[in-house]
């Protein structure tokens, strides 16, 4: 069943209001723009339920809204390499086979919450954690924002924390981006090594790709602390996403 229609029906708006609290505090112009973008997104992408999960309007709208918020003011198509979004009820588990006493033994050894693979044109997401991330918009952790940030990073076929930049002076922009991202990444690594409290989650110290995805979560969910403690990083992310979340009334309540 396709969800696409010419208008954004009231039932879908109720899902936004109930499942994504920050939506209620967005400027009306952004609310309208977000709904229009969601319609385009839903018409272009296919959702698949995995491990017995049935795809509902609630799932589509909740995930699409968060994904579209990342690109609401960015030029170009909506995640051009992405075609399929696979939704799991909870964690994604990988079966691993091993040989024991000449018998093949299958273990459930690895589990994770989501991933992005632009080459396959897909994203995988845990519905349980997508819900939790949307409801708590101030903890700096959001699975959907994280995985769709990876998708943006991977559009140039390289997951390196350097997405395609919309700018008039690409050479200068990429030099500035690389310097700030690298400096902030090393700063986070040092803070983690010295057991210091950080605004950006320590998982961002894994590599530059994870740093960009984690920094994106913080930019949208903890914009004021990021702006105060990582002003240069906040500025380049604000320029990249075309947004200034620190000014949204949601964060001043």
GROMACS .gro file of C-alpha atoms in nm:
model
  253
    1UNK     CA    1   0.000   0.000   0.000
    2UNK     CA    2   0.132   0.343  -0.086
    3UNK     CA    3   0.088   0.624   0.163
    4UNK     CA    4   0.136   0.910  -0.082
    5UNK     CA    5  -0.155   1.151  -0.128
    6UNK     CA    6  -0.194   1.505  -0.256
    7UNK     CA    7  -0.247   1.647   0.092
    8UNK     CA    8  -0.106   1.580   0.436
    9UNK     CA    9  -0.408   1.437   0.617
   10UNK     CA   10  -0.494   1.522   0.978
   11UNK     CA   11  -0.418   1.171   1.107
   12UNK     CA   12  -0.059   1.208   0.991
   13UNK     CA   13  -0.028   1.548   1.156
   14UNK     CA   14  -0.145   1.393   1.483
   15UNK     CA   15   0.136   1.140   1.451
   16UNK     CA   16   0.386   1.423   1.415
   17UNK     CA   17   0.242   1.607   1.715
   18UNK     CA   18   0.238   1.297   1.937
   19UNK     CA   19   0.553   1.113   1.827
   20UNK     CA   20   0.787   1.404   1.757
   21UNK     CA   21   0.738   1.671   2.026
   22UNK     CA   22   0.980   1.915   1.864
   23UNK     CA   23   0.749   1.941   1.563
   24UNK     CA   24   0.503   2.142   1.773
   25UNK     CA   25   0.769   2.408   1.836
   26UNK     CA   26   0.900   2.448   1.483
   27UNK     CA   27   0.820   2.775   1.305
   28UNK     CA   28   0.501   2.736   1.102
   29UNK     CA   29   0.695   2.782   0.779
   30UNK     CA   30   0.917   2.484   0.866
   31UNK     CA   31   0.618   2.274   0.969
   32UNK     CA   32   0.457   2.332   0.631
   33UNK     CA   33   0.781   2.268   0.445
   34UNK     CA   34   0.841   1.949   0.641
   35UNK     CA   35   0.500   1.809   0.557
   36UNK     CA   36   0.549   1.880   0.188
   37UNK     CA   37   0.889   1.711   0.195
   38UNK     CA   38   0.750   1.407   0.377
   39UNK     CA   39   0.499   1.355   0.095
   40UNK     CA   40   0.781   1.358  -0.161
   41UNK     CA   41   0.991   1.125   0.055
   42UNK     CA   42   0.709   0.875   0.100
   43UNK     CA   43   0.634   0.872  -0.270
   44UNK     CA   44   0.997   0.797  -0.350
   45UNK     CA   45   1.106   0.549  -0.082
   46UNK     CA   46   0.976   0.203   0.008
   47UNK     CA   47   0.937   0.076   0.365
   48UNK     CA   48   0.974  -0.292   0.449
   49UNK     CA   49   0.888  -0.459   0.780
   50UNK     CA   50   1.138  -0.718   0.903
   51UNK     CA   51   1.118  -0.990   1.170
   52UNK     CA   52   0.738  -0.989   1.154
   53UNK     CA   53   0.689  -0.614   1.188
   54UNK     CA   54   0.393  -0.470   0.997
   55UNK     CA   55   0.457  -0.129   0.844
   56UNK     CA   56   0.200   0.130   0.952
   57UNK     CA   57   0.137   0.498   0.884
   58UNK     CA   58   0.280   0.572   1.229
   59UNK     CA   59   0.609   0.407   1.137
   60UNK     CA   60   0.632   0.578   0.798
   61UNK     CA   61   0.547   0.925   0.925
   62UNK     CA   62   0.763   0.909   1.240
   63UNK     CA   63   1.075   0.799   1.054
   64UNK     CA   64   1.018   1.009   0.743
   65UNK     CA   65   0.970   1.327   0.945
   66UNK     CA   66   1.302   1.289   1.123
   67UNK     CA   67   1.482   1.201   0.800
   68UNK     CA   68   1.331   1.497   0.618
   69UNK     CA   69   1.421   1.741   0.894
   70UNK     CA   70   1.786   1.688   0.801
   71UNK     CA   71   1.730   1.799   0.443
   72UNK     CA   72   1.447   2.048   0.489
   73UNK     CA   73   1.662   2.341   0.375
   74UNK     CA   74   1.912   2.154   0.159
   75UNK     CA   75   1.907   2.170  -0.219
   76UNK     CA   76   1.877   1.863  -0.438
   77UNK     CA   77   1.681   1.540  -0.431
   78UNK     CA   78   1.567   1.362  -0.116
   79UNK     CA   79   1.843   1.109  -0.045
   80UNK     CA   80   1.901   1.021  -0.412
   81UNK     CA   81   2.085   0.692  -0.344
   82UNK     CA   82   1.826   0.563  -0.099
   83UNK     CA   83   1.541   0.342  -0.217
   84UNK     CA   84   1.457   0.106   0.070
   85UNK     CA   85   1.408   0.152   0.445
   86UNK     CA   86   1.401  -0.172   0.641
   87UNK     CA   87   1.234  -0.148   0.981
   88UNK     CA   88   1.292  -0.400   1.261
   89UNK     CA   89   1.079  -0.421   1.576
   90UNK     CA   90   1.387  -0.404   1.800
   91UNK     CA   91   1.757  -0.474   1.756
   92UNK     CA   92   1.893  -0.615   1.431
   93UNK     CA   93   2.058  -0.950   1.494
   94UNK     CA   94   2.314  -1.125   1.280
   95UNK     CA   95   2.351  -1.500   1.286
   96UNK     CA   96   2.712  -1.615   1.303
   97UNK     CA   97   2.810  -1.972   1.224
   98UNK     CA   98   3.107  -2.150   1.377
   99UNK     CA   99   3.243  -2.505   1.372
  100UNK     CA  100   3.236  -2.691   1.704
  101UNK     CA  101   3.322  -3.062   1.730
  102UNK     CA  102   3.273  -3.099   1.352
  103UNK     CA  103   2.920  -2.952   1.375
  104UNK     CA  104   2.804  -2.616   1.247
  105UNK     CA  105   2.669  -2.412   1.538
  106UNK     CA  106   2.469  -2.094   1.477
  107UNK     CA  107   2.491  -1.819   1.737
  108UNK     CA  108   2.315  -1.483   1.761
  109UNK     CA  109   2.637  -1.301   1.836
  110UNK     CA  110   2.597  -0.954   1.700
  111UNK     CA  111   2.317  -0.705   1.737
  112UNK     CA  112   2.288  -0.337   1.653
  113UNK     CA  113   2.020  -0.071   1.617
  114UNK     CA  114   2.061   0.048   1.260
  115UNK     CA  115   2.290   0.105   0.967
  116UNK     CA  116   2.315   0.286   0.636
  117UNK     CA  117   2.445   0.146   0.309
  118UNK     CA  118   2.418   0.390   0.019
  119UNK     CA  119   2.567   0.139  -0.225
  120UNK     CA  120   2.277  -0.097  -0.156
  121UNK     CA  121   2.038   0.196  -0.146
  122UNK     CA  122   1.910   0.104   0.196
  123UNK     CA  123   1.887   0.199   0.561
  124UNK     CA  124   1.797  -0.037   0.845
  125UNK     CA  125   1.635   0.097   1.160
  126UNK     CA  126   1.505  -0.038   1.493
  127UNK     CA  127   1.149   0.090   1.531
  128UNK     CA  128   1.167   0.072   1.910
  129UNK     CA  129   1.471   0.298   1.921
  130UNK     CA  130   1.341   0.525   1.645
  131UNK     CA  131   1.040   0.594   1.867
  132UNK     CA  132   1.251   0.655   2.176
  133UNK     CA  133   1.483   0.891   1.989
  134UNK     CA  134   1.194   1.097   1.857
  135UNK     CA  135   1.020   1.129   2.194
  136UNK     CA  136   1.333   1.236   2.384
  137UNK     CA  137   1.467   1.522   2.175
  138UNK     CA  138   1.708   1.662   2.433
  139UNK     CA  139   1.943   1.376   2.511
  140UNK     CA  140   2.163   1.414   2.203
  141UNK     CA  141   2.088   1.062   2.082
  142UNK     CA  142   1.864   0.992   1.785
  143UNK     CA  143   1.896   0.676   1.578
  144UNK     CA  144   1.710   0.807   1.273
  145UNK     CA  145   1.910   1.130   1.254
  146UNK     CA  146   2.229   0.927   1.297
  147UNK     CA  147   2.165   0.678   1.017
  148UNK     CA  148   2.032   0.937   0.773
  149UNK     CA  149   2.335   1.155   0.843
  150UNK     CA  150   2.543   0.855   0.735
  151UNK     CA  151   2.337   0.840   0.417
  152UNK     CA  152   2.424   1.205   0.344
  153UNK     CA  153   2.790   1.132   0.412
  154UNK     CA  154   2.783   0.834   0.175
  155UNK     CA  155   2.636   1.021  -0.123
  156UNK     CA  156   2.986   1.078  -0.261
  157UNK     CA  157   3.056   0.701  -0.228
  158UNK     CA  158   3.290   0.760   0.065
  159UNK     CA  159   3.197   0.739   0.434
  160UNK     CA  160   3.454   0.979   0.573
  161UNK     CA  161   3.261   1.247   0.758
  162UNK     CA  162   3.273   1.480   0.458
  163UNK     CA  163   2.936   1.502   0.281
  164UNK     CA  164   2.870   1.684  -0.044
  165UNK     CA  165   2.862   2.055   0.036
  166UNK     CA  166   2.624   2.297  -0.135
  167UNK     CA  167   2.843   2.604  -0.165
  168UNK     CA  168   2.970   2.872  -0.400
  169UNK     CA  169   3.336   2.813  -0.318
  170UNK     CA  170   3.385   2.433  -0.287
  171UNK     CA  171   3.761   2.439  -0.236
  172UNK     CA  172   3.746   2.685   0.052
  173UNK     CA  173   3.439   2.515   0.201
  174UNK     CA  174   3.597   2.168   0.199
  175UNK     CA  175   3.923   2.298   0.349
  176UNK     CA  176   3.728   2.469   0.629
  177UNK     CA  177   3.508   2.163   0.684
  178UNK     CA  178   3.804   1.922   0.699
  179UNK     CA  179   3.996   2.138   0.945
  180UNK     CA  180   3.707   2.191   1.185
  181UNK     CA  181   3.580   1.833   1.170
  182UNK     CA  182   3.929   1.690   1.216
  183UNK     CA  183   4.014   1.927   1.503
  184UNK     CA  184   3.687   1.854   1.682
  185UNK     CA  185   3.724   1.481   1.625
  186UNK     CA  186   4.073   1.483   1.780
  187UNK     CA  187   3.943   1.697   2.066
  188UNK     CA  188   3.671   1.439   2.135
  189UNK     CA  189   3.921   1.154   2.121
  190UNK     CA  190   4.141   1.332   2.375
  191UNK     CA  191   3.845   1.400   2.603
  192UNK     CA  192   3.738   1.035   2.590
  193UNK     CA  193   4.091   0.913   2.660
  194UNK     CA  194   4.104   1.141   2.966
  195UNK     CA  195   3.757   1.041   3.091
  196UNK     CA  196   3.624   1.394   3.050
  197UNK     CA  197   3.254   1.478   3.025
  198UNK     CA  198   3.166   1.576   2.668
  199UNK     CA  199   2.865   1.729   2.492
  200UNK     CA  200   2.926   1.495   2.199
  201UNK     CA  201   2.880   1.126   2.276
  202UNK     CA  202   3.204   0.927   2.295
  203UNK     CA  203   3.089   0.699   2.012
  204UNK     CA  204   3.178   0.989   1.785
  205UNK     CA  205   3.543   0.919   1.862
  206UNK     CA  206   3.523   0.590   1.666
  207UNK     CA  207   3.609   0.746   1.329
  208UNK     CA  208   3.529   1.056   1.124
  209UNK     CA  209   3.214   0.905   0.971
  210UNK     CA  210   3.071   0.828   1.314
  211UNK     CA  211   3.181   1.168   1.439
  212UNK     CA  212   2.975   1.344   1.172
  213UNK     CA  213   2.668   1.129   1.246
  214UNK     CA  214   2.696   1.177   1.622
  215UNK     CA  215   2.764   1.550   1.584
  216UNK     CA  216   2.447   1.572   1.375
  217UNK     CA  217   2.246   1.416   1.658
  218UNK     CA  218   2.385   1.671   1.903
  219UNK     CA  219   2.333   1.961   1.661
  220UNK     CA  220   1.960   1.885   1.642
  221UNK     CA  221   1.905   1.773   2.002
  222UNK     CA  222   2.155   1.973   2.209
  223UNK     CA  223   2.211   2.279   1.992
  224UNK     CA  224   2.267   2.530   2.271
  225UNK     CA  225   2.540   2.330   2.453
  226UNK     CA  226   2.704   2.257   2.117
  227UNK     CA  227   2.695   2.622   2.017
  228UNK     CA  228   2.849   2.725   2.351
  229UNK     CA  229   3.117   2.456   2.363
  230UNK     CA  230   3.183   2.383   1.996
  231UNK     CA  231   3.096   2.707   1.817
  232UNK     CA  232   3.292   2.639   1.497
  233UNK     CA  233   3.145   2.292   1.463
  234UNK     CA  234   2.798   2.430   1.525
  235UNK     CA  235   2.852   2.695   1.258
  236UNK     CA  236   2.954   2.456   0.980
  237UNK     CA  237   2.668   2.219   1.063
  238UNK     CA  238   2.428   2.514   1.067
  239UNK     CA  239   2.554   2.617   0.724
  240UNK     CA  240   2.534   2.259   0.596
  241UNK     CA  241   2.179   2.192   0.716
  242UNK     CA  242   2.058   2.548   0.663
  243UNK     CA  243   1.911   2.556   1.013
  244UNK     CA  244   1.977   2.715   1.353
  245UNK     CA  245   1.809   2.483   1.609
  246UNK     CA  246   1.950   2.685   1.901
  247UNK     CA  247   1.691   2.949   1.814
  248UNK     CA  248   1.394   2.710   1.828
  249UNK     CA  249   1.165   2.777   2.124
  250UNK     CA  250   1.164   2.408   2.214
  251UNK     CA  251   1.508   2.443   2.370
  252UNK     CA  252   1.423   2.747   2.580
  253UNK     CA  253   1.138   2.586   2.776
   0.00000   0.00000   0.00000
